[in-house]
XYZ file of C-alpha atoms in Angstrom:
444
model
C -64.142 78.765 -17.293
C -65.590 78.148 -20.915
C -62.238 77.530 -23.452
C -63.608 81.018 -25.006
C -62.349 82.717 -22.687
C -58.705 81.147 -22.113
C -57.030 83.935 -23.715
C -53.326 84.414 -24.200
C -52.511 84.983 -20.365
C -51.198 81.388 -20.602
C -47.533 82.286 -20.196
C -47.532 84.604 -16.562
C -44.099 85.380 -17.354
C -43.985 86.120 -20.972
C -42.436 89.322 -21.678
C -41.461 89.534 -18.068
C -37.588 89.000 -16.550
C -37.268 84.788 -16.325
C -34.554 83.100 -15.591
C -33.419 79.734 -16.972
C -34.904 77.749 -13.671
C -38.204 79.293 -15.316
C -39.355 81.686 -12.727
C -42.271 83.534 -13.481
C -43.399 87.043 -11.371
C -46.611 85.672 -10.195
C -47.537 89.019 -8.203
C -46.751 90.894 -11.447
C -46.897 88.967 -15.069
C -46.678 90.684 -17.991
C -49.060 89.209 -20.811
C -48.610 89.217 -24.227
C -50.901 90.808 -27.062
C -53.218 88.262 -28.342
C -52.758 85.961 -30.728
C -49.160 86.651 -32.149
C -45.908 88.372 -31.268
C -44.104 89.847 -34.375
C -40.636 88.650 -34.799
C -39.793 88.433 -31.424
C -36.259 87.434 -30.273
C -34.619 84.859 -28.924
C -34.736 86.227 -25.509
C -38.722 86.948 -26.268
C -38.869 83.477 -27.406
C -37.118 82.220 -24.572
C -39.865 83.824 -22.391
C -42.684 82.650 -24.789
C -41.445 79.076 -23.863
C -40.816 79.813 -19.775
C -44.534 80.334 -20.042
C -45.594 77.382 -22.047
C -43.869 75.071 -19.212
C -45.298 77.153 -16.591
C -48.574 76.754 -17.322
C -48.543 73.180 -18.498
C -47.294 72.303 -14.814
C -49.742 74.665 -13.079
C -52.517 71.760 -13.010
C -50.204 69.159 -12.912
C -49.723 68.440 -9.072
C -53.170 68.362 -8.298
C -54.552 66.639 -11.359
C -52.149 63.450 -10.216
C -53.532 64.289 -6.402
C -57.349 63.913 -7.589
C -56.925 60.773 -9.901
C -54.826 59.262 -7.134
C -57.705 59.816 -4.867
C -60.198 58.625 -7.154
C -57.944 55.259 -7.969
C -57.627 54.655 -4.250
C -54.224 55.452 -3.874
C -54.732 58.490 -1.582
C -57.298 60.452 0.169
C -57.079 64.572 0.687
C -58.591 64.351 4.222
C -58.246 68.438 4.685
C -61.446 68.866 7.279
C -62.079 72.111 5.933
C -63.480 70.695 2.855
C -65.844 67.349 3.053
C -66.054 67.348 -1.049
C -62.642 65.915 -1.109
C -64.382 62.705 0.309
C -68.201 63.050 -1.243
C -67.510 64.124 -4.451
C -64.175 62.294 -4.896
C -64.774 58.990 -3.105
C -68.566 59.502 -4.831
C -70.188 59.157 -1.375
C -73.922 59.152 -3.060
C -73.113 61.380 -5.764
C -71.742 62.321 -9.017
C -68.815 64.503 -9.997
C -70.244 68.245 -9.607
C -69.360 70.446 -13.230
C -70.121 73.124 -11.308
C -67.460 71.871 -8.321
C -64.653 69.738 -7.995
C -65.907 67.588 -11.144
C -65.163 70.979 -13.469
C -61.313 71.202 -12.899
C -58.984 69.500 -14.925
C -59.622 71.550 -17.794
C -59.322 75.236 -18.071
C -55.186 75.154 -16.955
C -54.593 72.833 -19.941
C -56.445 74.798 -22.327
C -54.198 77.813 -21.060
C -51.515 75.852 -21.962
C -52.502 74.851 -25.471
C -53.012 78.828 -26.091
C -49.703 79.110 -24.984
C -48.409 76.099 -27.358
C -50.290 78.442 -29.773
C -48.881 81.969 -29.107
C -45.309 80.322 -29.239
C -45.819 78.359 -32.600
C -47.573 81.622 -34.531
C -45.271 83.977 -32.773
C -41.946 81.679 -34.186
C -43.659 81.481 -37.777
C -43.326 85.325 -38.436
C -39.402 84.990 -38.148
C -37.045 85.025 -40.879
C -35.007 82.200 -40.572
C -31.953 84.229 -43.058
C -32.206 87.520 -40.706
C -29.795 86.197 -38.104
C -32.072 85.801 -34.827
C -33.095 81.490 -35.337
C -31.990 79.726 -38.180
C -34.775 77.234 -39.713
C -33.549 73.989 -37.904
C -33.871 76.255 -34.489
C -37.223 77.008 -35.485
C -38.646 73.664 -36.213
C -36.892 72.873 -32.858
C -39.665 74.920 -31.320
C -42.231 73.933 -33.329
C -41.522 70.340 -32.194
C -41.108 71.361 -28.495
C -44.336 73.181 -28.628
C -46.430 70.942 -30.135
C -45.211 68.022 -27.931
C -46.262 70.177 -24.991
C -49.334 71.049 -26.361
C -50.459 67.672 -26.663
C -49.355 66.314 -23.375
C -52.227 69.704 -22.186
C -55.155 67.663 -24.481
C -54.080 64.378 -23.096
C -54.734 65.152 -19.650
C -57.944 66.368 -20.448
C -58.680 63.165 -22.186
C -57.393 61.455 -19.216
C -59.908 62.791 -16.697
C -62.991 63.268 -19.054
C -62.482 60.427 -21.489
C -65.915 59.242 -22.816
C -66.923 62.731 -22.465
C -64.742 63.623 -25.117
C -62.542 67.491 -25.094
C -61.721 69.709 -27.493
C -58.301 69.143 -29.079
C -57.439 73.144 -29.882
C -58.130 76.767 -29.066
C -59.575 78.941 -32.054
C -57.384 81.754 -32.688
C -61.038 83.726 -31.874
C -61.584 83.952 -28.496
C -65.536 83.816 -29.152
C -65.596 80.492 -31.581
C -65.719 77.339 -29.945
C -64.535 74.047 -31.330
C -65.380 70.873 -31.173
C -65.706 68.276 -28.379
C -64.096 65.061 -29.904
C -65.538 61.832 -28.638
C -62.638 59.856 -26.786
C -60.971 57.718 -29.462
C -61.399 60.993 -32.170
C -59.385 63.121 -29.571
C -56.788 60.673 -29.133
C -56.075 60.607 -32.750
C -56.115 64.074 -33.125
C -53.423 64.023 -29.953
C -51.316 61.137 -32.080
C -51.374 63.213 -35.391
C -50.065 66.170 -33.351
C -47.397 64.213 -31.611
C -46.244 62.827 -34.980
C -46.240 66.052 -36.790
C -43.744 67.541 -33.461
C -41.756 64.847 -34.332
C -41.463 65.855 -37.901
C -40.307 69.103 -36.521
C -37.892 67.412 -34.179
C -36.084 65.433 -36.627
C -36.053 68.735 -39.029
C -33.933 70.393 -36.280
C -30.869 67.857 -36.652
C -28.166 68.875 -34.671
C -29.539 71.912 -33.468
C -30.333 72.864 -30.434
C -32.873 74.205 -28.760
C -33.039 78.489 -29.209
C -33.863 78.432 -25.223
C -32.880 77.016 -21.948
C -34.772 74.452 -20.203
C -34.965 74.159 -16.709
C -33.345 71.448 -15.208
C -36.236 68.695 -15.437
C -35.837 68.820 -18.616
C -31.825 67.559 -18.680
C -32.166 64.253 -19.513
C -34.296 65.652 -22.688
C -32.650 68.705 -23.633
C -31.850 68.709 -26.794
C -33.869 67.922 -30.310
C -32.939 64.761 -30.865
C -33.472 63.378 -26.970
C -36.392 65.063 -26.577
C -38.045 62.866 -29.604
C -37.474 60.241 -26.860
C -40.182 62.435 -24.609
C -42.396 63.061 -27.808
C -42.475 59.185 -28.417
C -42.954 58.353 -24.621
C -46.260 60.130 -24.842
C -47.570 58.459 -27.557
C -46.928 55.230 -26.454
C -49.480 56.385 -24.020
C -51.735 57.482 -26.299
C -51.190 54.213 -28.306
C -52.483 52.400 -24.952
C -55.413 53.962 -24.326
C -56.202 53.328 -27.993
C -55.947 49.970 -27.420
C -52.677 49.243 -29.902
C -50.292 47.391 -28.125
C -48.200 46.781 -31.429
C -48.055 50.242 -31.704
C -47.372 50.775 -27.913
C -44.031 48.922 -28.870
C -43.340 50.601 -31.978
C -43.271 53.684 -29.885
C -41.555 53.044 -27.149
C -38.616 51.468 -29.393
C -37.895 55.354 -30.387
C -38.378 56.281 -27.171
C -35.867 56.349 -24.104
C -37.822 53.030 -22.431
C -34.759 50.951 -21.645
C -33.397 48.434 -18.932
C -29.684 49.828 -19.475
C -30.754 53.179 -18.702
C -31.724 54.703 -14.977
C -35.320 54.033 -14.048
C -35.641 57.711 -12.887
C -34.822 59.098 -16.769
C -36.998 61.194 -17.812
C -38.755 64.861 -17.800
C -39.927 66.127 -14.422
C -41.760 69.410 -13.508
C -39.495 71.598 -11.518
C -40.405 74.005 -8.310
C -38.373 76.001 -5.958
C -38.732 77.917 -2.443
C -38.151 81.317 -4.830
C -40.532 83.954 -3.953
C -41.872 84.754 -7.357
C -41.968 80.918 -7.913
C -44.442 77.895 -7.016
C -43.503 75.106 -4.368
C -44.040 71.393 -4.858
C -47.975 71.418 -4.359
C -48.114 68.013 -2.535
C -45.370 69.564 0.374
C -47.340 71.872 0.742
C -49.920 69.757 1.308
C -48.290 67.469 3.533
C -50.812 68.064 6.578
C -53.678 66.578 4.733
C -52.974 64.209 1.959
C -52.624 60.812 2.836
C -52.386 57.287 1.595
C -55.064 54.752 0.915
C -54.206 51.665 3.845
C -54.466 49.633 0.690
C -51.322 50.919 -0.311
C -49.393 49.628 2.604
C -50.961 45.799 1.949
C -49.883 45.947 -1.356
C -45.884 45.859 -0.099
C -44.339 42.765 -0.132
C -41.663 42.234 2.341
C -37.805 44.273 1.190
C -39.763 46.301 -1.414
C -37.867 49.783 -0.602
C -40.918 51.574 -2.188
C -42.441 50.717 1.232
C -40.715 54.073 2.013
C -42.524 56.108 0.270
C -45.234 55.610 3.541
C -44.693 56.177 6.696
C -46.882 55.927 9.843
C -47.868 59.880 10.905
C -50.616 61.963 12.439
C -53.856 60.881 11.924
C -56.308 62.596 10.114
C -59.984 62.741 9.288
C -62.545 64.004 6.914
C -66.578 63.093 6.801
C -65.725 59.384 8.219
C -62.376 58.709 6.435
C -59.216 58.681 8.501
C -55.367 57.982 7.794
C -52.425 58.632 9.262
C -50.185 57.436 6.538
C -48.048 59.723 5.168
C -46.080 59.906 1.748
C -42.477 60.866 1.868
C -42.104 60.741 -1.990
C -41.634 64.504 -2.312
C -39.519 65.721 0.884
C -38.949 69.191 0.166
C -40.680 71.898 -1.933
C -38.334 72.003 -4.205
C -38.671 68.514 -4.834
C -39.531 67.553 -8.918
C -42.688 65.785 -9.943
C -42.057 63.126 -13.041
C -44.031 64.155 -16.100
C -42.813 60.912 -17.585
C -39.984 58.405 -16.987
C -38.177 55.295 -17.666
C -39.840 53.091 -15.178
C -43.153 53.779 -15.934
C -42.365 52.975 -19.411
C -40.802 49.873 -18.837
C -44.007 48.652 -17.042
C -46.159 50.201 -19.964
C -44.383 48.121 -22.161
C -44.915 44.793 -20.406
C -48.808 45.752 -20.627
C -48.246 45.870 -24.171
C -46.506 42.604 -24.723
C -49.175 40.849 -22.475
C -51.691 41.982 -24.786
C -49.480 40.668 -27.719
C -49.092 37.297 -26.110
C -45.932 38.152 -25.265
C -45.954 36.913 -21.560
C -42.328 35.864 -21.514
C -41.212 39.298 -22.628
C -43.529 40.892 -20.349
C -42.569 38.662 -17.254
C -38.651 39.431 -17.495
C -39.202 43.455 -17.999
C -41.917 43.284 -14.831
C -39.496 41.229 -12.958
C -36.564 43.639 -13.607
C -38.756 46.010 -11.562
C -38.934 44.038 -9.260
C -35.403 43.092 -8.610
C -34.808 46.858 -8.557
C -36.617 47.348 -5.690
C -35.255 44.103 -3.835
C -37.739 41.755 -4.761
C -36.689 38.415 -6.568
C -38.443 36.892 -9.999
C -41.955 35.898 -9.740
C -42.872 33.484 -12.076
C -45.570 34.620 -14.598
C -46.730 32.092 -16.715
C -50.589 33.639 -17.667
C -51.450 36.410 -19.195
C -54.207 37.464 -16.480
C -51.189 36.629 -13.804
C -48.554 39.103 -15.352
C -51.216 41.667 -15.701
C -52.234 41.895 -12.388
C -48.693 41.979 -11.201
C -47.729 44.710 -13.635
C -50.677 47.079 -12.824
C -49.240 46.159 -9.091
C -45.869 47.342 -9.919
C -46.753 50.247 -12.001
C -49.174 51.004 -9.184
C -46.117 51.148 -6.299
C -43.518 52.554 -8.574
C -45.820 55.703 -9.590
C -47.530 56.484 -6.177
C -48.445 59.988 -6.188
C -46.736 60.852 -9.243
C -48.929 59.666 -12.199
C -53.129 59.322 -12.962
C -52.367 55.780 -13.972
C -53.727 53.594 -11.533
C -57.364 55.238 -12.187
C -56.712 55.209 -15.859
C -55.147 52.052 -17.163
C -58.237 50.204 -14.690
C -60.605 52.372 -16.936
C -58.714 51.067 -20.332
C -58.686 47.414 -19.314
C -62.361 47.630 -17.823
C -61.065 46.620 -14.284
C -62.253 49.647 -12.024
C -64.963 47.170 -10.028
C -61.454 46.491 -8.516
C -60.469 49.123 -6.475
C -61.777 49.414 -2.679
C -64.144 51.175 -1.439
C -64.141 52.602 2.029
C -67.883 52.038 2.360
C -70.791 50.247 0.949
C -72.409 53.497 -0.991
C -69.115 54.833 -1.932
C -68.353 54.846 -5.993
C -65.564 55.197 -8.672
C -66.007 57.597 -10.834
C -65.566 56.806 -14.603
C -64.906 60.231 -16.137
C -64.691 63.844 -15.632
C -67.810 66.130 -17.123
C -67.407 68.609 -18.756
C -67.227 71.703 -16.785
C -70.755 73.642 -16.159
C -69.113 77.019 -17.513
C -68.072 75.134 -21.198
C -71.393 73.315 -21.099
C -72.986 77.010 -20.946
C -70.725 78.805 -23.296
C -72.225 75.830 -25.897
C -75.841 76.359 -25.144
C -75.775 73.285 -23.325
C -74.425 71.275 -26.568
C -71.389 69.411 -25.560
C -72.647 66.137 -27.032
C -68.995 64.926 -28.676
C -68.517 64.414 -32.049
């Protein structure tokens, strides 16, 4: 799908009964008009916002499913389909635009043109006619923007040198821009900065709408600029800023006094008019990587996240280890949290020859998950042993094994299953966008 054609159908449920667990009528959605609503309500606004979330988490599941294959974390070994081993593993060839290699892309431009109906629809209130007062409004902004750039940092994260647009033109027949890599990045950071603006405008206000419950530890204004600031410590990483990595995650909610598990997850639920956890549902075909189980030292209780199963096989691959990480399907998927953040931030001090600092947060992960101190006296030494931890603390929940390999030129390192197997480097850009642009999608 070319991003000309990702009209305002972003929000499923917008306009349509939702309730505060953000359940959308898939069978019957009720779109909005293009472009703007005038002056809508709270409850309207409410709705505009149950559709934002909904379709930032409608790629979300199996974007972390594909990077975790291509990182070598896990394989998809459905036998119905042999591209989830050719095209993913690269057995002798190259992402397809035209196949698996063109996803990633289209869900999260939905989702910007959602961030977009919600921020023009909120800008034709009047904050003295009763409905939102100003702070409520800027509350949104902030929420909506944040969101929004999360969508364009995905997109970054799975076609990187290949650059991606960083908005939506209010005309569904103009196309922007591809930004090369570090351009879109910076457009992402600016946009993150200015949410926080909003975000800090708001005060003591809260929010004019209910989140759903992932979003608890966030919930308000002022804790969600601990979200906002989460993601751009990421984008501060793969900009190669550690300094600023740590400026960011000081104003974040990164912190060994608070639960590793903070953070904001994606919710799902057994309701009919809902969506279930995508990897339960696809418990009879993905499985892990037997790398994963060497990389367990003995008492790590992440070791249970695997557990011996049935055996499967597709086009010469087989496992039969199974995750356990998400049990039910109504079980949450992290968008972000505080243990990944930790471990971010140990990256960062490594690369600001901070190796003490770096070796006491990595080894508070590890005494979390029963493993004693490990001394870490060289930079290259507390490296490897943080990308190991972040590795088995986000299994299956985050693209970061693929990605921070790609940012610290280390991808050579991951196995491969057999001798003309490859790791892809980037996503292309999809075949539709490439023909919507004449062909043209050299980034700028």
């Amino acid at each position: 799908m070319k991003t000309r054609l990702l009209l305002g159908a972003a929000g499923l449920c917008v306009l349509a009964a939702c309730s505060d667990k953000v359940v959308p009528n898939f069978n019957n959605p009720s779109l909005p008009p293009t472009g703007v609503i005038q002056n809508p309500s709270r409850a309207a606004i409410q709705q505009l916002v149950n559709g934002l979330i909904i379709q930032t988490r409608a790629d979300f599941g199996p974007a972390i499913r594909d990077a975790e294959i291509i990182g070598r974390d896990a394989y998809n070994l459905d036998p119905s389909d042999p591209r989830w081993v050719t095209e993913l593993l690269g057995v002798g060839q190259d992402l397809d635009p035209g196949g698996f290699g063109g996803n990633h892309f289209v869900n999260q431009y939905a989702a910007v043109r959602s961030a977009n109906l919600v921020l023009n629809s909120v800008a034709t209130v009047d904050p003295t006619a009763g409905v939102i007062s100003a702070e409520e409004i800027a509350a949104t902004d902030g929420f909506a923007k944040t969101l929004k750039a999360l969508n364009v940092l995905s997109v970054i994260e799975f076609h990187d040198v290949n650059g991606a647009p960083v908005d939506v033109a209010a005309d569904p027949d103009s196309l922007l821009p591809i930004l090369c890599r570090d351009n879109a990045l910076n457009a992402v950071a600016s946009l993150l900065d200015e949410a926080l603006t909003d975000l800090q405008t708001a005060g003591s206000a809260d929010f004019p709408f209910t989140l759903p419950d992932g979003f608890t530890d966030v919930g308000t204004p002022a804790d969600f600029i601990g979200f906002n600031r989460a993601l751009k410590a990421k984008v501060e990483w793969y900009l190669g800023d550690p300094n600023a990595v740590l400026v960011e995650l000081a104003q974040s909610f990164a912190s060994t006094s608070t639960p590793l598990d903070f953070g904001a997850y994606f919710n799902y639920s057994t309701d009919p008019t809902d969506i279930a956890n995508p990897f339960f549902l696809a418990q009879g075909t993905i499985r892990a990587h037997p790398s994963d189980t060497a990389a367990f030292e003995a008492g790590d209780d992440r070791a249970a996240k695997i557990i011996v199963g049935e055996a499967r096989t597709n086009t010469g691959i087989t496992s039969g280890l199974e995750f356990t990480i998400y049990p039910t399907a109504a079980s949450p998927i992290p968008i972000i949290r505080n243990e990944e953040l930790i471990l971010l931030g140990a990256q960062a001090k490594i690369l600001t020859n901070d190796v003490p600092g770096a070796a006491d947060d990595i080894n508070f992960i590890r005494n979390a998950h029963g493993l004693p101190d490990k001394t870490l006296s060289t930079a290259d030494a507390a490296m490897d042993e943080a990308l190991l931890q972040k590795r088995l603390s986000l299994l299956l929940e985050s693209p970061d094994r693929w990605v921070d390999l790609r940012v610290l030129d280390r991808l050579d390192e991951l196995p491969l299953d057999a001798p003309n197997h490859r790791v892809h480097v980037a996503y292309p850009i999809p075949r539709d966008e490439s023909n919507a642009r004449g062909g043209n999608i050299a980034c700028q």
